[in-house]
Coordinates of C-alpha atoms in Angstrom, one line a residue:
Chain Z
X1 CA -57.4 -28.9 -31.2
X2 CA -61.2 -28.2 -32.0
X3 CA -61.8 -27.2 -35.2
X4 CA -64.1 -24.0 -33.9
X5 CA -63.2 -22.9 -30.6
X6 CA -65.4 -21.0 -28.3
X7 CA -64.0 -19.1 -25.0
X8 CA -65.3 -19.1 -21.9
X9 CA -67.1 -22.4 -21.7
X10 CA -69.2 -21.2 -19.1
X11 CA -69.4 -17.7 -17.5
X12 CA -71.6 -16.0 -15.1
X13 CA -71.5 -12.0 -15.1
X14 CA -73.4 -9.6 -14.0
X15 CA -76.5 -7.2 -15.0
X16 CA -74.5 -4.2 -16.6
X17 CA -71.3 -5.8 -17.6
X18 CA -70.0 -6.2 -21.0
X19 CA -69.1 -9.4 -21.6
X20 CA -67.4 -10.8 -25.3
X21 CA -67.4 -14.3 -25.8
X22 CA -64.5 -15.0 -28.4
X23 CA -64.7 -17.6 -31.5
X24 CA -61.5 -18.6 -33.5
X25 CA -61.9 -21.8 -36.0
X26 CA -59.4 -23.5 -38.1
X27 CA -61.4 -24.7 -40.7
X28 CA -60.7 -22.0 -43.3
X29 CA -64.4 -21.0 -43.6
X30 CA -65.4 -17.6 -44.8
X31 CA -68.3 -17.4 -42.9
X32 CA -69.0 -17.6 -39.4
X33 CA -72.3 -17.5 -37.5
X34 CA -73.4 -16.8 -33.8
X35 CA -76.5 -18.5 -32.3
X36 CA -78.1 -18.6 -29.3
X37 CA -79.9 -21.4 -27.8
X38 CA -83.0 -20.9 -25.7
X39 CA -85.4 -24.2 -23.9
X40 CA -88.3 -24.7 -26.6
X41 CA -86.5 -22.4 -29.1
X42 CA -84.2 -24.0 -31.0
X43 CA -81.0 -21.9 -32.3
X44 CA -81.8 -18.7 -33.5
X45 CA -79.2 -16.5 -35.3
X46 CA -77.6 -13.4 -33.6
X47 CA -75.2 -12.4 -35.8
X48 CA -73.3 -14.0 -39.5
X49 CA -70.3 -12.7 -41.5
X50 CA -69.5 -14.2 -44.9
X51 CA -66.1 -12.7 -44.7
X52 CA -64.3 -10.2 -42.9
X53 CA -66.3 -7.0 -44.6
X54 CA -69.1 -8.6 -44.7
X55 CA -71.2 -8.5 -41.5
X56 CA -75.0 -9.0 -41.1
X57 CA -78.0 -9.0 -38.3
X58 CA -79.9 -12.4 -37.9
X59 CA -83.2 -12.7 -36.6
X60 CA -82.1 -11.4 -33.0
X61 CA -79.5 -9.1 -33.2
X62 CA -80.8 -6.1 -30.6
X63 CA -78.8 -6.1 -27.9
X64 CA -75.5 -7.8 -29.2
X65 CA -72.7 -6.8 -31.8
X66 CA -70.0 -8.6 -33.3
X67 CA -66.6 -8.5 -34.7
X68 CA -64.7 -10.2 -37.1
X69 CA -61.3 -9.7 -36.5
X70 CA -60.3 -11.7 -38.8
X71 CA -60.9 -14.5 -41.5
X72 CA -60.8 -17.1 -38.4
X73 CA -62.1 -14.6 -35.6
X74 CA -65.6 -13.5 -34.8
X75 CA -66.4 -12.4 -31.8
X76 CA -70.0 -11.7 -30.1
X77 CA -70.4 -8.8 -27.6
X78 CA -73.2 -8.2 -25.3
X79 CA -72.4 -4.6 -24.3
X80 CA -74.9 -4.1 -21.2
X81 CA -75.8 -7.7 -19.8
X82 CA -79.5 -8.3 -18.7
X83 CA -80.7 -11.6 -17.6
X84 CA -82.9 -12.6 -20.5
X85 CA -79.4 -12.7 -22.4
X86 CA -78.5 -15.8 -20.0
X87 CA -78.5 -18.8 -22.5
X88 CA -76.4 -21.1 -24.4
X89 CA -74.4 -19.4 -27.3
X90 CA -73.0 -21.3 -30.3
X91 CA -70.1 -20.3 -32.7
X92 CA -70.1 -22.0 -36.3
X93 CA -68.4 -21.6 -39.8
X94 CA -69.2 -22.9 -43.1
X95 CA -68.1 -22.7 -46.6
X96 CA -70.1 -21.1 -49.4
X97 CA -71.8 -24.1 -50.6
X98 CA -75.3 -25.7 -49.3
X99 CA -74.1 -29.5 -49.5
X100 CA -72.4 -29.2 -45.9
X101 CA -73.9 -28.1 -42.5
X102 CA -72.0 -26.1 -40.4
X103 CA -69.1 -27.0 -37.9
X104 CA -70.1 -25.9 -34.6
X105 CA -68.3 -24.6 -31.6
X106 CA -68.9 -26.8 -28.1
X107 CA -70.8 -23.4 -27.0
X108 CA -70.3 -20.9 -24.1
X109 CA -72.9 -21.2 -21.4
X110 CA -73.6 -17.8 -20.6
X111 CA -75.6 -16.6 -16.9
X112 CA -76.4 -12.8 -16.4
X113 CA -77.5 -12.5 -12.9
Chain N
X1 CA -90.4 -17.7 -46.1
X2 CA -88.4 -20.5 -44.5
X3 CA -89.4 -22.6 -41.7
X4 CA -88.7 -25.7 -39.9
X5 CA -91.2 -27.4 -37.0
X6 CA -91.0 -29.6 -34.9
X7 CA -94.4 -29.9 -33.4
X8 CA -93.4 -32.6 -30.4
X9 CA -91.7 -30.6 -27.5
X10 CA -91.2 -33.3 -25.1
X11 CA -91.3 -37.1 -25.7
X12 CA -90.6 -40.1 -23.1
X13 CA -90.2 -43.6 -23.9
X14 CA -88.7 -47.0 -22.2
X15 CA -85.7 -48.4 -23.8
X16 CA -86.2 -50.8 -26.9
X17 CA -88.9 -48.4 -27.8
X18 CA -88.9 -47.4 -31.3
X19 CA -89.7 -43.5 -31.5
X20 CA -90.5 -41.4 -34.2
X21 CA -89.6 -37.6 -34.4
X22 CA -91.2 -35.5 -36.9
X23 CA -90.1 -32.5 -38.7
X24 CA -91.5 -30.3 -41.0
X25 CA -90.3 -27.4 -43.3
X26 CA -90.9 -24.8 -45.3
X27 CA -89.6 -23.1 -48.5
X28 CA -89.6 -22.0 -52.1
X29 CA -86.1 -23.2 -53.1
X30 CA -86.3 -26.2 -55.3
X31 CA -82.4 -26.6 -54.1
X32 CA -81.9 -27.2 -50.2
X33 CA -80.6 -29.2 -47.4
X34 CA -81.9 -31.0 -44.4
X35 CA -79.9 -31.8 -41.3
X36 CA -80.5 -33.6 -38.4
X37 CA -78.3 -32.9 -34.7
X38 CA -78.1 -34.3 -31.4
X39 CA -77.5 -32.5 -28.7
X40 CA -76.6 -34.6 -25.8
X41 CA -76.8 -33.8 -22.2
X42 CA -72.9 -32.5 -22.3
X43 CA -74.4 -29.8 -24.6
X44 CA -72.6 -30.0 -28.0
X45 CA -73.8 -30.9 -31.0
X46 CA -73.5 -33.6 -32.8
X47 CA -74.6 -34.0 -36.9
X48 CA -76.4 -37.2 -37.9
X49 CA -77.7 -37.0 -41.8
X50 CA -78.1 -34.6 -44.3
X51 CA -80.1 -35.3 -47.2
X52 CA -80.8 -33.0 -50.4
X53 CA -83.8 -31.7 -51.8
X54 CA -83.0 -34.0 -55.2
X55 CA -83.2 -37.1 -52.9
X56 CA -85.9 -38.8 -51.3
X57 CA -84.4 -42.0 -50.4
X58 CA -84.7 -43.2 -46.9
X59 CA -81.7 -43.5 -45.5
X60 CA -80.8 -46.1 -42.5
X61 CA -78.0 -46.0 -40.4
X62 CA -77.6 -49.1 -37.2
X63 CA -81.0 -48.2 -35.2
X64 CA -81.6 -44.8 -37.0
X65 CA -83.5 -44.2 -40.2
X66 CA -84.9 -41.5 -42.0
X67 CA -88.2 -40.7 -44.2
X68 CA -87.5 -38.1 -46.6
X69 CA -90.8 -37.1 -48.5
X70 CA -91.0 -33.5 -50.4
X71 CA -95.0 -34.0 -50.8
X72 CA -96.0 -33.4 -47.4
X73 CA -92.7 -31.6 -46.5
X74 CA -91.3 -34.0 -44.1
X75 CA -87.8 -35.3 -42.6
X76 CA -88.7 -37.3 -39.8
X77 CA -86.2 -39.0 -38.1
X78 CA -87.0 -42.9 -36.4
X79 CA -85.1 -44.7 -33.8
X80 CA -85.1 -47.9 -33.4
X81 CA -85.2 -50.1 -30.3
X82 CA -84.3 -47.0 -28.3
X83 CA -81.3 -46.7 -25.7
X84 CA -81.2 -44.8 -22.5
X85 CA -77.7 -42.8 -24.3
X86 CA -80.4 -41.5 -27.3
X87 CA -81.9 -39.2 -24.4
X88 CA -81.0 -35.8 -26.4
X89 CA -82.5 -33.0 -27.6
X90 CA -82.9 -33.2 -31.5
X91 CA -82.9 -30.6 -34.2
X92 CA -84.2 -30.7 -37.6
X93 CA -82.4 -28.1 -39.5
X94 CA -83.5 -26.2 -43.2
X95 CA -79.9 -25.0 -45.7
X96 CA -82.1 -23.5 -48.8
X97 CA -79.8 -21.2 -51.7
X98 CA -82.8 -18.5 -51.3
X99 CA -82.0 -18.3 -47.4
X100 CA -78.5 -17.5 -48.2
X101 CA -77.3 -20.7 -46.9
X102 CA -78.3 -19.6 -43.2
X103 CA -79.5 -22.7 -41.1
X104 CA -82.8 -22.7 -39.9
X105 CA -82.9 -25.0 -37.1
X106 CA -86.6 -26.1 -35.5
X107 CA -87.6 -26.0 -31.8
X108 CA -86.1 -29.0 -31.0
X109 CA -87.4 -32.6 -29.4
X110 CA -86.4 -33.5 -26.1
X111 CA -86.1 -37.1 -26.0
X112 CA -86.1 -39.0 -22.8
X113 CA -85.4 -42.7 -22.6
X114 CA -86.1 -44.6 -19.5
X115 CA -84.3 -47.9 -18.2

């Protein structure tokens, strides 16, 4: 199994809907980040949680929340869909220290139509 | 503030091409990490180097190498006689103590290598 799992892979809903894309990892990481990924954007950070009490905004939170359900679950919510949401999302942990990047998830292609 | 550019958006080559991609960042910290990833066509990404801020040795590894040099605030990655399977889209990536230990990733390069 993946070390950080992301569900769906790919999903199309539609304008309105909430939709949760679900993270689980078995790394043992305290934290746990959500990106998304835009064309010409890079990764930009929704969401991060460096335990389970401890949740924060990134740079482009409006419009999402999350949960962390638990030490190895965080979950991103988009709770009205619009189409400018349609990306590539990204799930990743990593442990307090710098030395190490993060582990990333395969990421959940998401399409609001 | 911290910040990481990469100012080339798009670049082409033809295989055995070597091809340079530049990246440049930004921050106070006198402790931080640079990262490199792939992302390949199937979409996930892949780590290639990290080097830290204490470091400047150039690092090579098969066909790829990179230049480390904390006066002009660079990381720029090279690729050597280039292969049609290094089309990707590339990330140069900022870890800093000050940032919290968030990444920063840059824009990304979209490399295309033709037959």
């Amino acid at each position: 199994d993946a070390d950080v799992t992301q569900t769906p892979r790919n999903r199309i809903t539609k304008t309105g809907k909430r939709i949760m894309l679900e993270c689980s990892q078995t790394k043992g990481h305290d934290r746990m980040y959500w990106y998304r990924q835009d064309p010409g954007l890079g990764l930009r950070l929704i969401y991060y949680s460096f335990d389970v009490k401890d949740i924060n905004k990134g740079e482009i939170s409006d419009g999402y929340s999350v949960s962390r359900q638990a030490q190895a679950k965080f979950s991103l919510s988009l709770e009205s869909a619009i189409p400018n949401q349609t990306a590539l999302y990204f799930c990743a942990t990593s442990d307090r220290g710098l030395v190490y990047g993060y582990t990333f998830g395969s990421g959940t292609r998401l399409t609001v139509v | 503030a911290q910040k990481v550019t990469q100012a080339q958006t798009e670049i082409s080559v033809v295989e055995k091409e070597d091809v340079t991609l530049d990246c440049v960042y930004e921050t106070r910290d006198t402790t931080y990490y640079l990262f490199w990833y792939k992302q390949p066509p199937s979409g996930e990404l892949v780590f290639l180097i990290r080097r830290n801020s204490f470091d400047e040795q150039n690092e090579i590894s098969g066909r790829y190498s990179w230049n480390f040099q904390k006066s002009t605030s660079s990381f720029n990655f090279t690729i050597t006689a280039s292969q049609v399977v290094d089309s990707a889209v590339y990330f140069c990536a900022l870890r800093s103590l000050r940032n919290t230990g968030k990444l920063i990733f840059g824009q990304g390069t979209t490399l295309q290598v033709k037959p």
